[in-house]
Amino acid sequence: MFSFLFEDKIRFTKAVYYHFRKIPLPRPFKDGTGGMGTCAPEQGYMELYDQEGACAHLTAGPGFVADILPMILNGETHSYNEWRNSLYWKIRNAGFQSEKAVSVGQLDLMMLDILA
């Protein structure tokens, strides 16, 4: 697995989730997940804060709240690579195309946002 050499430690301190009402689209569409859709696929928006007050923003679904937040809002401090490795081993049995794997990818983007 590719790894960045970020030495900074991250401790997640707070998360704020905004749930969207369904956003209707002007016409139905078909995306790669199958089936026809009449609403935008985005279900919510997440703000994730670290110990220094840096905030990352990204769209996320309720699965992120249920699966990932309990694993990261635990007071632990890790480097970027330590978080990635830890979460990889915790979700790997769910499958690499699962909602949990997508959520880890979303957290990956948020960590890079915080480190920037």
Protein backbone atom coordinates (compact mmCIF):
# COMPACT_ATOMS: atom_id res chain seq x y z
CA MET A 1 0.00 0.00 0.00
CA PHE A 2 1.32 3.45 -0.92
CA SER A 3 2.03 5.66 2.07
CA PHE A 4 2.78 9.34 2.53
CA LEU A 5 5.54 10.34 4.91
CA PHE A 6 3.45 12.66 7.06
CA GLU A 7 4.84 12.76 10.59
CA ASP A 8 2.11 15.03 12.03
CA LYS A 9 -0.18 13.35 14.52
CA ILE A 10 -3.95 13.76 14.24
CA ARG A 11 -6.49 13.44 17.04
CA PHE A 12 -10.06 13.90 15.90
CA THR A 13 -12.00 15.93 18.45
CA LYS A 14 -15.34 16.81 16.91
CA ALA A 15 -17.58 15.94 13.99
CA VAL A 16 -20.67 17.77 12.77
CA TYR A 17 -22.98 16.02 10.31
CA TYR A 18 -25.64 17.84 8.29
CA HIS A 19 -28.25 15.50 6.82
CA PHE A 20 -29.75 16.61 3.48
CA ARG A 21 -33.35 16.23 2.52
CA LYS A 22 -33.61 14.44 -0.81
CA ILE A 23 -32.56 16.78 -3.61
CA PRO A 24 -34.78 16.14 -6.65
CA LEU A 25 -33.16 16.33 -10.07
CA PRO A 26 -34.79 17.76 -13.19
CA ARG A 27 -34.72 14.37 -14.93
CA PRO A 28 -33.91 10.75 -13.94
CA PHE A 29 -30.34 9.52 -14.32
CA LYS A 30 -28.49 6.22 -14.13
CA ASP A 31 -25.14 6.07 -12.37
CA GLY A 32 -22.59 3.29 -11.82
CA THR A 33 -24.34 1.99 -8.69
CA GLY A 34 -27.26 0.69 -10.73
CA GLY A 35 -30.86 1.63 -11.12
CA MET A 36 -32.45 4.89 -12.12
CA GLY A 37 -32.14 7.84 -9.77
CA THR A 38 -34.45 10.80 -9.39
CA CYS A 39 -32.54 12.51 -6.56
CA ALA A 40 -28.93 13.60 -6.07
CA PRO A 41 -26.86 10.82 -4.46
CA GLU A 42 -25.40 13.09 -1.75
CA GLN A 43 -27.03 12.41 1.60
CA GLY A 44 -25.16 14.74 3.92
CA TYR A 45 -22.20 16.92 4.70
CA MET A 46 -19.49 16.35 7.31
CA GLU A 47 -17.22 18.75 9.19
CA LEU A 48 -14.38 16.95 10.96
CA TYR A 49 -12.09 18.77 13.43
CA ASP A 50 -8.68 17.89 14.82
CA GLN A 51 -6.98 18.85 18.09
CA GLU A 52 -5.67 22.12 16.61
CA GLY A 53 -9.08 23.24 15.34
CA ALA A 54 -8.38 22.49 11.68
CA CYS A 55 -11.57 21.47 9.90
CA ALA A 56 -12.10 19.23 6.89
CA HIS A 57 -15.31 19.36 4.86
CA LEU A 58 -16.76 16.64 2.64
CA THR A 59 -20.04 15.11 1.60
CA ALA A 60 -20.70 11.89 3.52
CA GLY A 61 -23.56 9.54 4.19
CA PRO A 62 -25.06 8.09 7.34
CA GLY A 63 -22.77 5.07 6.94
CA PHE A 64 -19.78 7.31 7.64
CA VAL A 65 -21.43 8.48 10.85
CA ALA A 66 -22.31 4.93 11.95
CA ASP A 67 -19.13 3.14 10.88
CA ILE A 68 -16.21 5.55 10.92
CA LEU A 69 -16.91 8.15 13.60
CA PRO A 70 -16.94 5.63 16.48
CA MET A 71 -13.51 4.41 15.33
CA ILE A 72 -11.91 7.85 15.13
CA LEU A 73 -13.60 9.93 17.85
CA ASN A 74 -11.97 7.86 20.57
CA GLY A 75 -9.31 10.27 21.84
CA GLU A 76 -6.47 8.41 20.12
CA THR A 77 -3.68 10.28 18.33
CA HIS A 78 -2.09 8.74 15.24
CA SER A 79 -0.21 9.77 12.13
CA TYR A 80 -1.95 9.76 8.76
CA ASN A 81 -0.49 6.36 7.86
CA GLU A 82 -1.31 4.87 11.25
CA TRP A 83 -4.96 5.93 10.88
CA ARG A 84 -5.10 4.49 7.35
CA ASN A 85 -3.53 1.19 8.39
CA SER A 86 -5.73 0.84 11.47
CA LEU A 87 -8.95 1.53 9.59
CA TYR A 88 -7.95 -0.70 6.69
CA TRP A 89 -7.65 -3.70 9.01
CA LYS A 90 -10.90 -2.87 10.80
CA ILE A 91 -13.05 -2.69 7.64
CA ARG A 92 -11.31 -5.03 5.19
CA ASN A 93 -13.72 -7.93 5.72
CA ALA A 94 -16.62 -5.74 4.60
CA GLY A 95 -15.20 -5.81 1.06
CA PHE A 96 -13.19 -3.36 -0.96
CA GLN A 97 -16.25 -1.98 -2.78
CA SER A 98 -18.37 -1.71 0.35
CA GLU A 99 -19.81 1.44 1.89
CA LYS A 100 -17.25 1.09 4.69
CA ALA A 101 -14.38 1.11 2.19
CA VAL A 102 -15.83 4.24 0.58
CA SER A 103 -16.07 5.84 4.01
CA VAL A 104 -12.39 5.13 4.71
CA GLY A 105 -11.59 6.79 1.38
CA GLN A 106 -13.63 9.81 2.43
CA LEU A 107 -11.74 9.98 5.73
CA ASP A 108 -8.49 9.74 3.78
CA LEU A 109 -9.46 12.89 1.84
CA MET A 110 -10.44 14.66 5.06
CA MET A 111 -7.12 13.81 6.71
CA LEU A 112 -5.25 15.23 3.71
CA ASP A 113 -7.42 18.35 3.96
CA ILE A 114 -6.51 18.74 7.65
CA LEU A 115 -2.82 18.17 7.00
CA ALA A 116 -2.78 20.74 4.17
